[in-house]
Coordinates of C-alpha atoms in Angstrom, one line a residue:
M751 CA -26.2 -28.6 -3.5
R752 CA -26.1 -28.2 0.3
E753 CA -25.3 -32.1 0.4
K754 CA -22.4 -31.5 -1.9
L755 CA -21.1 -28.7 0.1
G756 CA -21.9 -30.6 3.3
L757 CA -18.0 -31.7 3.3
L758 CA -16.7 -28.3 3.3
I759 CA -18.6 -26.9 6.0
C760 CA -16.4 -28.6 8.5
A761 CA -14.8 -25.9 10.9
W762 CA -16.8 -23.3 8.7
F763 CA -16.1 -20.6 11.2
L764 CA -12.2 -21.2 11.0
L765 CA -10.6 -19.4 8.4
W766 CA -9.8 -20.8 5.1
R767 CA -9.1 -24.3 6.7
P768 CA -9.2 -27.0 4.0
C769 CA -12.1 -29.4 4.4
A770 CA -12.8 -32.9 3.0
G771 CA -13.6 -32.8 -0.6
R772 CA -12.6 -33.7 -4.0
F773 CA -9.0 -32.4 -4.3
V774 CA -7.0 -33.1 -7.5
V775 CA -3.1 -33.3 -7.0
E776 CA -1.7 -31.5 -10.1
K777 CA 1.3 -33.3 -11.7
N778 CA 4.2 -33.1 -14.0
S779 CA 6.4 -35.3 -15.8
L780 CA 9.4 -36.7 -14.5
K781 CA 12.0 -38.7 -17.0
I782 CA 15.1 -40.3 -16.0
T783 CA 17.5 -40.6 -18.8
T784 CA 20.2 -42.2 -16.7
P785 CA 21.0 -45.1 -15.5
N786 CA 19.4 -47.5 -18.0
S787 CA 18.0 -49.5 -14.9
L788 CA 15.8 -46.5 -14.1
K789 CA 15.2 -45.1 -17.5
N790 CA 11.7 -44.1 -17.7
V791 CA 9.0 -41.6 -17.3
Y792 CA 7.4 -41.2 -13.8
E793 CA 4.8 -38.8 -12.2
C794 CA 5.7 -36.5 -9.6
A795 CA 3.2 -33.8 -7.5
I796 CA 4.1 -30.3 -8.0
G797 CA 4.4 -28.3 -4.8
N798 CA 2.0 -25.5 -3.9
F799 CA 5.0 -23.4 -3.2
G800 CA 8.1 -22.1 -5.3
V801 CA 7.9 -21.6 -8.9
P802 CA 7.4 -24.4 -11.6
Q803 CA 8.6 -23.8 -14.5
Y804 CA 5.1 -24.2 -16.7
G805 CA 5.8 -24.7 -20.0
G806 CA 9.3 -25.7 -19.9
T807 CA 11.9 -28.2 -18.6
M808 CA 14.8 -28.8 -16.5
V809 CA 17.4 -31.1 -16.7
G810 CA 19.7 -31.9 -13.6
T811 CA 21.6 -34.4 -11.8
V812 CA 20.4 -36.1 -8.4
I813 CA 22.4 -35.6 -5.2
Y814 CA 21.2 -37.3 -1.9
P815 CA 23.3 -35.8 1.0
K816 CA 25.3 -37.8 3.6
A817 CA 23.8 -35.8 6.4
N818 CA 20.8 -33.7 7.0
Q819 CA 18.9 -35.9 4.6
K820 CA 15.5 -34.7 5.7
A821 CA 16.8 -30.9 5.0
C822 CA 15.3 -29.6 8.1
K823 CA 18.7 -27.7 9.0
S824 CA 20.6 -25.4 6.9
F825 CA 23.2 -27.1 4.8
E826 CA 25.6 -24.5 5.7
D827 CA 25.9 -26.1 9.3
F828 CA 27.4 -29.2 7.7
D829 CA 29.7 -27.3 5.0
V830 CA 27.7 -28.6 2.0
S831 CA 27.2 -26.9 -1.2
F832 CA 24.7 -27.7 -4.5
K833 CA 25.8 -25.1 -6.4
T834 CA 26.6 -25.7 -9.9
K835 CA 29.9 -25.8 -11.1
P836 CA 31.0 -24.1 -14.4
G837 CA 30.0 -26.4 -17.2
G838 CA 28.1 -28.8 -14.7
L839 CA 24.5 -29.5 -14.8
P840 CA 22.2 -27.9 -12.1
V841 CA 21.8 -30.1 -9.0
F842 CA 18.3 -31.6 -7.8
L843 CA 18.3 -32.3 -4.1
L844 CA 16.8 -35.4 -3.0
A845 CA 15.4 -35.2 0.5
D846 CA 13.3 -37.4 2.7
R847 CA 9.7 -36.5 3.8
G848 CA 9.4 -35.9 7.7
D849 CA 10.3 -34.0 10.8
C850 CA 9.9 -30.4 9.1
F851 CA 7.6 -28.5 6.9
F852 CA 7.7 -29.0 3.2
T853 CA 8.6 -25.5 2.4
L854 CA 11.6 -25.5 4.9
K855 CA 13.1 -28.4 3.2
A856 CA 12.6 -26.2 0.1
W857 CA 14.0 -23.3 1.6
N858 CA 17.2 -24.9 2.8
A859 CA 17.7 -26.4 -0.3
Q860 CA 17.4 -23.3 -2.2
N861 CA 20.2 -21.4 0.2
G862 CA 22.6 -24.7 -0.4
G863 CA 22.4 -23.8 -4.1
A864 CA 20.0 -26.8 -5.5
A865 CA 17.9 -25.5 -8.7
A866 CA 15.1 -28.0 -7.5
I867 CA 14.1 -30.3 -4.8
L868 CA 12.4 -33.7 -4.9
V869 CA 11.2 -35.0 -1.8
S870 CA 10.8 -38.4 -1.3
D871 CA 7.5 -40.0 0.7
D872 CA 8.0 -42.0 3.7
R873 CA 5.1 -44.1 3.0
V874 CA 3.5 -46.3 0.2
E875 CA 0.5 -44.3 -0.8
P876 CA -0.7 -42.2 -3.8
L877 CA 0.9 -38.7 -4.7
I878 CA -0.1 -35.8 -2.5
T879 CA 0.2 -32.2 -2.9
M880 CA 2.8 -30.5 -0.9
D881 CA 1.0 -27.3 0.7
T882 CA 2.3 -24.4 2.6
P883 CA 1.9 -24.5 6.3
E884 CA -1.2 -23.1 7.8
E885 CA 0.4 -21.8 11.1
E886 CA 1.4 -18.1 10.6
K887 CA 4.5 -19.0 13.2
A888 CA 5.8 -21.4 10.5
G889 CA 7.8 -18.6 8.7
A890 CA 5.5 -17.1 6.0
D891 CA 8.3 -14.5 5.3
Y892 CA 10.9 -16.9 4.0
I893 CA 7.8 -19.2 2.1
E894 CA 7.4 -16.0 -0.3
K895 CA 10.9 -16.4 -1.0
I896 CA 11.1 -19.7 -2.2
M897 CA 12.0 -19.8 -6.2
I898 CA 13.1 -23.0 -7.0
P899 CA 10.5 -25.8 -8.0
S900 CA 9.7 -28.5 -6.0
A901 CA 7.9 -32.0 -6.5
L902 CA 7.0 -34.8 -4.2
I903 CA 8.1 -38.6 -5.6
T904 CA 6.9 -41.8 -4.5
K905 CA 8.9 -43.9 -1.7
T906 CA 9.2 -46.6 -4.3
L907 CA 11.2 -44.2 -6.9
G908 CA 12.9 -42.3 -4.1
D909 CA 14.7 -45.7 -2.7
N910 CA 15.4 -46.5 -6.4
I911 CA 17.2 -43.5 -6.9
K912 CA 18.9 -43.8 -3.5
K913 CA 20.2 -47.4 -4.5
A914 CA 21.5 -46.3 -7.8
L915 CA 23.3 -43.3 -6.2
S916 CA 24.9 -45.5 -3.4
S917 CA 26.0 -47.8 -6.3
G918 CA 27.9 -45.0 -7.7
E919 CA 25.6 -44.3 -10.8
M920 CA 24.8 -41.0 -11.7
V921 CA 21.2 -40.1 -12.1
T922 CA 20.2 -37.7 -14.7
I923 CA 16.9 -36.4 -14.5
N924 CA 14.3 -34.1 -16.8
L925 CA 11.7 -32.3 -15.1
D926 CA 9.0 -31.5 -17.6
W927 CA 6.3 -29.1 -17.2
T928 CA 5.2 -28.8 -20.8
E929 CA 1.9 -30.6 -20.3
A930 CA 1.1 -29.5 -16.7
L931 CA -1.4 -27.1 -18.2
P932 CA -3.8 -27.5 -21.0
H933 CA -2.9 -25.5 -23.8
P934 CA -5.7 -26.1 -26.7
D935 CA -6.0 -22.9 -28.4
E936 CA -5.3 -19.2 -28.7
R937 CA -7.0 -18.1 -25.5
V938 CA -6.6 -19.0 -21.9
E939 CA -9.3 -19.0 -19.5
Y940 CA -8.4 -18.5 -15.8
E941 CA -10.1 -18.2 -12.5
F942 CA -9.1 -16.7 -9.3
W943 CA -10.7 -17.8 -6.1
T944 CA -10.1 -14.6 -3.4
N945 CA -11.6 -13.0 -0.7
S946 CA -12.3 -9.4 0.1
N947 CA -10.9 -10.1 3.8
D948 CA -7.8 -8.1 4.6
E949 CA -7.6 -9.5 8.4
C950 CA -6.3 -12.9 7.7
G951 CA -2.5 -12.4 7.8
P952 CA 0.2 -13.5 5.5
K953 CA -2.5 -15.1 3.1
C954 CA -4.7 -11.8 2.8
D955 CA -1.5 -9.7 2.6
S956 CA 0.1 -12.1 -0.3
Q957 CA -3.3 -12.0 -2.1
I958 CA -3.6 -8.3 -2.4
E959 CA 0.3 -7.8 -3.2
F960 CA -0.2 -10.3 -6.2
V961 CA -3.5 -8.5 -7.5
K962 CA -1.4 -5.2 -7.5
N963 CA 1.2 -6.5 -9.5
F964 CA -0.4 -8.8 -11.6
K965 CA -3.2 -6.5 -12.7
G966 CA -1.3 -4.4 -15.6
A967 CA -0.5 -7.5 -17.2
A968 CA -3.9 -9.1 -16.6
Q969 CA -5.7 -6.0 -18.1
I970 CA -3.3 -6.1 -21.4
L971 CA -4.2 -9.7 -21.8
E972 CA -7.9 -9.2 -21.4
Q973 CA -8.1 -5.8 -23.4
K974 CA -6.5 -7.5 -26.5
G975 CA -8.9 -10.9 -26.2
Y976 CA -5.9 -13.2 -25.2
T977 CA -7.5 -14.2 -22.0
Q978 CA -11.1 -14.6 -20.2
F979 CA -10.6 -14.0 -16.5
T980 CA -13.2 -14.9 -14.0
P981 CA -13.1 -13.9 -10.4
H982 CA -14.5 -16.2 -7.8
Y983 CA -15.3 -15.9 -4.1
I984 CA -15.7 -18.9 -1.5
T985 CA -18.8 -19.0 0.6
W986 CA -20.3 -21.5 3.2
Y987 CA -23.5 -22.2 4.3
C988 CA -24.7 -22.5 8.1
P989 CA -26.2 -25.9 8.9
E990 CA -29.8 -25.7 9.5
A991 CA -29.4 -26.8 13.5
F992 CA -27.5 -23.7 13.9
I993 CA -29.5 -20.7 11.9
L994 CA -31.1 -19.2 14.7
S995 CA -27.3 -19.2 16.7
K996 CA -25.5 -16.0 17.4
Q997 CA -22.4 -17.1 15.3
C998 CA -24.6 -17.8 12.2
K999 CA -26.5 -14.7 12.3
S1000 CA -23.3 -12.7 12.5
Q1001 CA -21.4 -14.5 9.8
C1002 CA -24.1 -15.5 7.2
I1003 CA -26.6 -13.6 4.9
N1004 CA -29.7 -14.8 3.5
H1005 CA -30.7 -16.7 6.5
G1006 CA -27.9 -19.0 6.7
R1007 CA -27.3 -19.9 2.7
Y1008 CA -24.0 -17.5 2.7
C1009 CA -21.3 -17.6 5.2
A1010 CA -17.9 -16.5 5.6
P1011 CA -15.4 -16.7 8.8
D1012 CA -15.0 -14.0 11.4
P1013 CA -12.2 -12.0 9.9
E1014 CA -10.7 -11.6 13.2
Q1015 CA -11.9 -14.8 14.6
D1016 CA -13.5 -12.9 17.3
F1017 CA -17.1 -13.0 17.6
S1018 CA -17.1 -10.0 19.9
Q1019 CA -15.3 -7.1 18.3
G1020 CA -14.6 -6.0 14.8
Y1021 CA -16.4 -6.8 11.6
D1022 CA -18.5 -9.8 11.0
G1023 CA -18.4 -12.6 8.4
K1024 CA -21.5 -11.4 6.9
D1025 CA -19.7 -8.0 6.2
V1026 CA -17.1 -10.0 4.2
V1027 CA -19.8 -11.9 2.6
V1028 CA -21.6 -8.6 1.2
Q1029 CA -18.3 -7.3 -0.1
N1030 CA -17.3 -10.5 -1.7
L1031 CA -20.8 -10.3 -3.5
R1032 CA -20.2 -6.7 -4.4
Q1033 CA -16.7 -7.6 -6.1
V1034 CA -18.6 -10.3 -7.9
C1035 CA -21.3 -7.8 -9.1
F1036 CA -18.7 -5.2 -9.9
H1037 CA -17.2 -8.0 -12.4
K1038 CA -20.7 -8.8 -13.9
V1039 CA -21.8 -5.1 -14.6
A1040 CA -18.4 -4.3 -15.8
N1041 CA -18.1 -7.2 -18.1
E1042 CA -21.7 -6.1 -19.5
S1043 CA -20.2 -3.0 -20.4
G1044 CA -17.3 -4.3 -21.9
K1045 CA -15.0 -3.7 -19.5
P1046 CA -14.5 -6.6 -17.3
W1047 CA -10.5 -5.7 -16.6
L1048 CA -11.7 -2.7 -14.1
W1049 CA -12.2 -5.7 -11.4
W1050 CA -8.7 -5.5 -11.0
D1051 CA -8.7 -1.6 -10.2
Y1052 CA -11.9 -1.9 -8.0
V1053 CA -10.0 -4.5 -5.9
T1054 CA -6.7 -2.8 -5.4
D1055 CA -8.4 0.4 -4.8
F1056 CA -11.0 -0.9 -2.2
A1057 CA -8.0 -2.7 -0.6
I1058 CA -6.0 0.6 -0.2
R1059 CA -8.8 3.1 0.6
C1060 CA -11.3 0.8 2.7
P1061 CA -9.0 -1.2 4.9
M1062 CA -10.5 -3.0 8.0
K1063 CA -7.8 -1.8 10.1
E1064 CA -8.8 1.6 9.6
K1065 CA -12.6 0.9 10.1
K1066 CA -13.4 1.8 6.2
Y1067 CA -14.5 -1.5 5.2
T1068 CA -17.9 -0.1 4.2
K1069 CA -20.6 0.2 1.6
E1070 CA -20.2 3.9 1.6
C1071 CA -16.2 3.6 1.0
A1072 CA -16.8 0.6 -1.4
D1073 CA -19.7 3.2 -3.7
Q1074 CA -16.6 5.9 -3.7
V1075 CA -14.5 3.6 -5.3
I1076 CA -16.9 2.4 -7.9
K1077 CA -18.1 6.1 -8.9
S1078 CA -14.3 6.9 -9.3
L1079 CA -14.0 4.0 -12.2
G1080 CA -17.2 5.1 -13.5
V1081 CA -19.2 1.6 -13.3
D1082 CA -23.1 1.8 -12.8
L1083 CA -23.6 1.9 -9.1
K1084 CA -27.2 1.4 -9.4
K1085 CA -26.8 -1.9 -11.5
I1086 CA -24.2 -3.2 -8.9
D1087 CA -27.0 -2.7 -5.8
E1088 CA -29.5 -4.5 -8.0
C1089 CA -27.1 -7.5 -8.7
I1090 CA -26.3 -7.4 -4.9
G1091 CA -30.2 -7.6 -3.8
D1092 CA -31.1 -8.2 -0.4
P1093 CA -28.9 -9.7 2.4
D1094 CA -31.6 -10.2 4.7
A1095 CA -34.1 -12.0 2.2
D1096 CA -34.9 -15.7 3.1
A1097 CA -34.3 -16.9 -0.5
D1098 CA -31.5 -17.7 -2.6
N1099 CA -29.0 -15.1 -4.1
P1100 CA -28.7 -16.3 -7.7
V1101 CA -25.1 -14.8 -7.9
L1102 CA -23.9 -16.3 -4.6
K1103 CA -25.5 -19.6 -5.6
A1104 CA -23.7 -19.8 -8.7
E1105 CA -20.6 -19.3 -6.7
Q1106 CA -21.3 -22.3 -4.6
D1107 CA -22.0 -24.2 -7.8
A1108 CA -18.9 -23.3 -9.1
Q1109 CA -16.7 -24.6 -6.2
I1110 CA -17.6 -28.1 -6.8
G1111 CA -14.9 -29.8 -9.2
K1112 CA -15.6 -30.9 -12.5
G1113 CA -13.5 -32.7 -14.9
S1114 CA -9.8 -32.6 -14.2
R1115 CA -10.4 -29.8 -11.7
G1116 CA -11.0 -30.4 -8.1
D1117 CA -13.2 -28.8 -5.6
V1118 CA -11.9 -25.4 -4.4
T1119 CA -11.8 -25.6 -0.7
I1120 CA -8.8 -23.4 0.2
L1121 CA -7.8 -19.7 -0.5
P1122 CA -6.3 -18.4 -2.6
T1123 CA -6.8 -20.8 -5.7
L1124 CA -5.8 -19.9 -9.5
V1125 CA -7.5 -22.1 -12.0
I1126 CA -5.7 -21.9 -15.4
N1127 CA -7.7 -23.9 -18.3
N1128 CA -9.7 -25.7 -15.8
R1129 CA -6.7 -26.6 -14.1
Q1130 CA -5.5 -25.5 -10.5
Y1131 CA -2.1 -24.0 -10.5
R1132 CA 0.5 -24.7 -8.1
G1133 CA 3.4 -22.7 -7.0
K1134 CA 3.9 -19.4 -5.5
L1135 CA 1.3 -16.7 -6.1
D1136 CA 3.6 -14.2 -7.9
K1137 CA 3.2 -12.3 -10.9
G1138 CA 6.0 -13.6 -12.8
A1139 CA 5.3 -17.0 -12.0
V1140 CA 1.7 -17.0 -12.8
L1141 CA 2.3 -15.0 -15.8
K1142 CA 4.6 -17.6 -17.0
A1143 CA 1.7 -20.4 -16.1
I1144 CA -0.9 -18.3 -18.1
C1145 CA 1.8 -18.2 -21.2
A1146 CA 2.1 -21.8 -20.9
G1147 CA -1.7 -22.2 -21.6
F1148 CA -1.7 -20.8 -25.2
Q1149 CA -1.1 -22.9 -28.1
E1150 CA 2.2 -23.2 -29.2
T1151 CA 3.5 -20.2 -31.4
T1152 CA 0.0 -18.4 -30.6
E1153 CA 1.6 -16.7 -27.3
P1154 CA 1.1 -13.0 -27.1
A1155 CA 3.9 -10.5 -27.2
I1156 CA 3.7 -10.1 -23.4
C1157 CA 4.9 -13.7 -22.8
L1158 CA 8.1 -12.8 -24.4
T1159 CA 8.6 -9.3 -22.9
S1160 CA 8.4 -8.0 -19.4
D1161 CA 8.7 -4.5 -21.1
I1162 CA 4.8 -3.4 -20.5
E1163 CA 3.1 -0.4 -19.8
T1164 CA -0.7 0.1 -19.5
N1165 CA -2.5 3.1 -20.9
E1166 CA -5.6 3.4 -17.9
C1167 CA -4.8 6.9 -17.4
L1168 CA -6.4 8.0 -20.9
E1169 CA -9.6 7.0 -19.7
N1170 CA -11.6 8.8 -16.8
N1171 CA -8.0 9.6 -15.8
G1172 CA -7.9 6.0 -14.1
G1173 CA -9.8 7.2 -11.2
C1174 CA -7.4 9.3 -9.7
W1175 CA -7.3 12.8 -8.8
Q1176 CA -6.5 15.6 -11.4
D1177 CA -6.2 19.0 -11.7
K1178 CA -7.4 20.1 -15.1
K1179 CA -6.7 23.7 -14.8
A1180 CA -3.0 23.2 -14.2
N1181 CA -2.8 19.9 -16.0
I1182 CA -1.6 17.6 -13.4
T1183 CA -2.8 14.3 -12.5
A1184 CA -2.0 11.3 -9.9
C1185 CA -2.4 8.8 -12.6
R1186 CA 0.5 7.0 -13.7
D1187 CA 0.9 3.9 -15.8
T1188 CA 3.5 1.4 -14.8
F1189 CA 4.1 -2.3 -15.5
R1190 CA 1.6 -3.0 -12.7
G1191 CA -1.3 -1.4 -14.0
R1192 CA -2.0 2.4 -13.2
V1193 CA -1.3 3.8 -9.9
C1194 CA -2.8 6.8 -8.0
E1195 CA 0.2 8.7 -6.6
C1196 CA 0.4 12.4 -6.0
P1197 CA 3.3 13.8 -8.5
V1198 CA 6.1 16.1 -8.3
V1199 CA 5.9 18.8 -10.6
Q1200 CA 8.8 21.4 -11.1
G1201 CA 10.4 20.3 -7.8
V1202 CA 7.4 20.9 -5.8
K1203 CA 5.8 17.6 -4.1
F1204 CA 2.0 17.3 -3.9
V1205 CA 0.8 15.1 -0.8
G1206 CA -2.4 13.3 -0.6
D1207 CA -4.0 10.0 -1.0
G1208 CA -4.0 10.3 -4.7
Y1209 CA -7.7 9.2 -5.1
T1210 CA -9.7 12.2 -4.1
H1211 CA -7.0 15.1 -3.2
C1212 CA -3.5 16.1 -3.9
E1213 CA -2.1 19.3 -2.3
A1214 CA 1.2 21.0 -3.4
S1215 CA 3.5 21.1 -0.2
G1216 CA 7.1 22.8 0.4
A1217 CA 8.7 25.8 -0.9
L1218 CA 7.7 27.6 -4.0
R1219 CA 4.3 25.7 -4.1
C1220 CA 2.5 28.8 -4.8
E1221 CA 4.1 29.1 -8.3
I1222 CA 2.2 26.0 -9.3
N1223 CA -1.5 26.7 -9.6
N1224 CA -1.5 28.7 -6.6
G1225 CA -0.7 25.7 -4.5
G1226 CA -3.9 24.7 -5.1
C1227 CA -5.7 27.7 -3.3
W1228 CA -8.0 30.5 -4.1
K1229 CA -6.9 33.4 -5.9
D1230 CA -8.9 36.3 -7.8
T1231 CA -8.5 39.6 -9.2
Q1232 CA -11.0 42.5 -9.6
N1233 CA -10.3 46.4 -10.3
G1234 CA -6.7 45.7 -10.5
R1235 CA -6.3 44.2 -7.2
T1236 CA -5.2 40.6 -6.8
Y1237 CA -5.6 38.5 -3.7
S1238 CA -4.5 35.2 -3.0
A1239 CA -5.1 32.3 -0.1
C1240 CA -1.6 30.5 -0.6
I1241 CA 1.2 31.8 1.5
D1242 CA 4.7 31.1 0.5
D1243 CA 6.5 30.4 3.8
H1244 CA 3.6 28.1 4.9
T1245 CA 4.3 24.6 3.5
K1246 CA 0.8 23.3 3.2
G1247 CA -2.6 24.8 3.6
C1248 CA -4.8 27.9 2.5
K1249 CA -5.6 30.8 4.3
C1250 CA -8.1 33.6 3.1
P1251 CA -6.0 36.9 3.1
P1252 CA -7.6 39.6 5.6
G1253 CA -10.8 41.4 4.4
F1254 CA -11.8 37.9 3.2
K1255 CA -13.5 34.7 4.7
G1256 CA -14.0 30.9 3.5
D1257 CA -11.9 27.8 3.4
G1258 CA -9.3 29.2 1.2
V1259 CA -9.4 26.5 -1.3
K1260 CA -12.4 26.8 -3.2
S1261 CA -13.6 30.4 -1.9
C1262 CA -12.6 33.4 -0.2
E1263 CA -15.8 35.8 0.4
D1264 CA -15.2 39.5 0.9
V1265 CA -15.8 40.7 4.5
D1266 CA -18.2 43.6 4.6
E1267 CA -16.5 45.6 7.6
C1268 CA -19.1 48.1 7.8
K1269 CA -22.1 45.7 8.1
E1270 CA -20.2 43.7 10.7
K1271 CA -19.0 46.8 12.4
K1272 CA -15.3 45.4 12.4
A1273 CA -14.0 49.2 11.5
C1274 CA -14.9 52.7 11.1
Q1275 CA -17.4 52.9 14.0
C1276 CA -16.9 56.4 15.5
P1277 CA -19.8 58.7 15.6
E1278 CA -18.7 60.8 12.6
C1279 CA -17.5 58.2 10.6
K1280 CA -18.8 57.3 7.3
C1281 CA -17.8 53.6 6.0
Q1282 CA -17.9 52.4 2.7
N1283 CA -17.0 48.7 2.1
T1284 CA -14.6 47.9 -0.8
W1285 CA -13.4 44.4 -2.1
G1286 CA -10.9 43.2 0.2
S1287 CA -11.0 46.3 2.2
Y1288 CA -12.8 49.3 3.0
D1289 CA -13.0 53.3 2.9
C1290 CA -13.6 55.4 5.9
S1291 CA -14.1 59.0 5.8
C1292 CA -15.4 61.7 8.5
S1293 CA -17.8 64.4 8.3
N1294 CA -17.5 68.2 8.8
G1295 CA -14.0 68.2 7.8
L1296 CA -12.8 66.2 10.4
L1297 CA -9.5 63.6 10.0
Y1298 CA -9.8 60.0 10.3
L1299 CA -7.1 58.2 12.4
Q1300 CA -7.2 54.4 11.2
E1301 CA -5.1 53.3 14.4
H1302 CA -7.6 54.8 16.8
D1303 CA -10.7 54.5 14.8
T1304 CA -11.6 58.2 15.4
C1305 CA -12.0 61.5 13.8
I1306 CA -10.4 64.7 14.9
S1307 CA -10.3 68.3 13.6
Q1308 CA -7.5 69.2 11.5
A1309 CA -7.0 72.4 13.9
S1310 CA -6.3 70.3 16.8
T1311 CA -4.2 68.0 14.5
S1312 CA -2.0 70.7 13.8
S1313 CA -1.7 72.3 17.3
S1314 CA -1.0 68.8 18.6
G1315 CA 1.7 68.3 15.7
W1316 CA 3.3 71.7 17.0
N1317 CA 3.3 70.5 20.8
V1318 CA 4.9 67.3 19.9
F1319 CA 7.6 69.3 17.9
W1320 CA 8.7 71.6 20.9
V1321 CA 8.4 68.6 23.0
I1322 CA 11.2 66.8 21.1
I1323 CA 13.5 69.8 20.5
L1324 CA 13.3 70.4 24.6
G1325 CA 14.0 66.8 25.0
M1326 CA 16.9 67.0 22.6
G1327 CA 18.2 70.1 24.4
A1328 CA 18.0 68.6 28.0
A1329 CA 19.7 65.4 26.9
G1330 CA 22.6 67.2 25.1
L1331 CA 23.2 69.1 28.3
A1332 CA 23.0 66.0 30.7
G1333 CA 25.6 64.2 28.2
Y1334 CA 28.0 67.2 28.3
A1335 CA 27.9 67.3 32.2
L1336 CA 28.7 63.6 32.3
Y1337 CA 31.4 64.3 29.4
K1338 CA 33.3 67.1 31.8
Y1339 CA 33.0 64.9 34.9
R1340 CA 34.6 61.9 33.4
I1341 CA 37.6 63.9 31.7
R1342 CA 38.1 65.5 35.1
R1343 CA 38.5 62.4 36.8
Y1344 CA 40.5 60.8 34.1
M1345 CA 43.0 63.7 34.0
D1346 CA 43.3 63.7 38.0
S1347 CA 44.2 59.8 38.1
E1348 CA 46.8 60.4 35.0
I1349 CA 48.4 63.3 37.1
R1350 CA 48.8 61.4 40.4
A1351 CA 50.2 58.3 38.6
I1352 CA 52.9 60.3 37.1
M1353 CA 54.0 62.0 40.5
A1354 CA 53.9 58.9 42.3
Q1355 CA 57.0 57.7 40.0
Y1356 CA 59.1 60.7 41.7
M1357 CA 57.8 61.1 45.1
P1358 CA 55.8 59.4 47.5
L1359 CA 52.2 60.9 48.1
D1360 CA 50.4 61.5 51.4
N1361 CA 48.2 58.6 51.0
Q1362 CA 51.2 56.2 50.4
A1363 CA 53.1 54.4 53.2
E1364 CA 56.8 54.2 52.4
I1365 CA 58.0 51.0 50.9
P1366 CA 60.3 48.8 53.1
V1367 CA 63.5 47.7 51.4
H1368 CA 64.8 44.2 52.3
T1369 CA 68.6 43.1 51.6
A1370 CA 69.2 39.5 50.6
R1371 CA 71.2 37.6 53.0
G1372 CA 73.6 34.8 51.5
D1373 CA 72.1 31.8 53.8
L1374 CA 74.2 28.8 53.7

């Protein structure tokens, strides 16, 4: 086994780099119907991007542009369009290999309006698979948007097509994918080679996004017996000469037998490759145990939930977090741990050894050397890892007329919430759940009930938030009634949270316990006071006929209270009288001042007053 995998170990510490191995080029048929000189059936290699039309055919005419013949630039720069005119056949763009990535050629062809792209090889050689570029800087964002099919043709065929076009002949081609995948019976068997690592950039992101989107359809197909699905995980072994090295110890388990690249490609920080191997093993064992219990489709829920709840970036990529996800799905955790075994043992792990054996290609399937890889009916899938594209490929694997209804309609809704509430949060008392069935499978999202939004992770808790939250299950807070009295830890003017009311202590969610003010000496502590605790409060009385004043926490005699009351009364009366006299004096003073000023103003109009100087009179002079 190790000798067979020796070729796969090249640069094993680099992330998912393809190594030398038995690689099978997946092909489809290309049939030229015109001109007669080229009329024949040829083979072409399916590109590992875009959306091949598995199970179908596409007819179009070929155009070889006069400029930008390698399609490395946008055709808008050359004012060229390949959009189909009304009543015309779709256009297949013929482009030359070289100078840029295959994916960029396809992207420019798609933006130019082409229905498919044919890339003519620039050398005489057997057909190869056009793959996506490894470098992240190569533009992974546009790669995911490529929707047209692509194919590589031989240099000889490409030259012949160009020659026919230059002679003014019309070249019509029928691309046929009906036999690209075997379709022997009423059940499709497929495998998905993946990885639990979520720190490998766009490839990891596209994998988990595919799992989230495809799991609903996958579970329907599996539950109804239309498909048999098996997940797989690639591992490498460490060469014996390096088993004791720091790199192998951090990247491998079982003494170098099973290894994975460092997630961050940095041995000094973050998680190690051995953490990835153990989690991969846990996911394989989860499927194995779930399959034994008759529910293999739960694997899709586990992988999705683990990616959401236990990401590496949040330092939650741990066994503890994984165990919580497993428990929420109701799978036997003890059996999974037994399946995993001891990662430190100097012995083979039967599960991982079987995974390494499965990596070696058999029959029409080549070695699995890169991730992700999808194998349908023992044939490697080529094209975009997209829900619609993959579903179409799986449907092409059924024998004609035996396709399930899911292949004929996209109107699918799962029923995962009916069992174990889908592993999501639930408030049975209020009949509220975070589980929601969708086309993509069940999702755990906190709901909106009667205009009140619940917030939380949807798996372990959801909490009512905003106005009116106390009207729905009391906002998830504690509430109790005793002896005709009701107390609540929910406060309407608070958008979230629970707080025990005065007289209680606790978390406000599960419980609020009565505070014994008498025992804890928080009230009624004067020498003459007698304290009796009540639920949520207390009663305080005084001995010897004294009266208790709560605001001062003291006892006083009723006589002194009466005397004090009369004293206060007389003080108030005298104060009011004094205030009245002062106000009357002020009023008289201001009225007198006002009347004096009015009289002086009137008299000043008729005679000069002693304190006024005579006003000089000026006569205007008519100056020229």
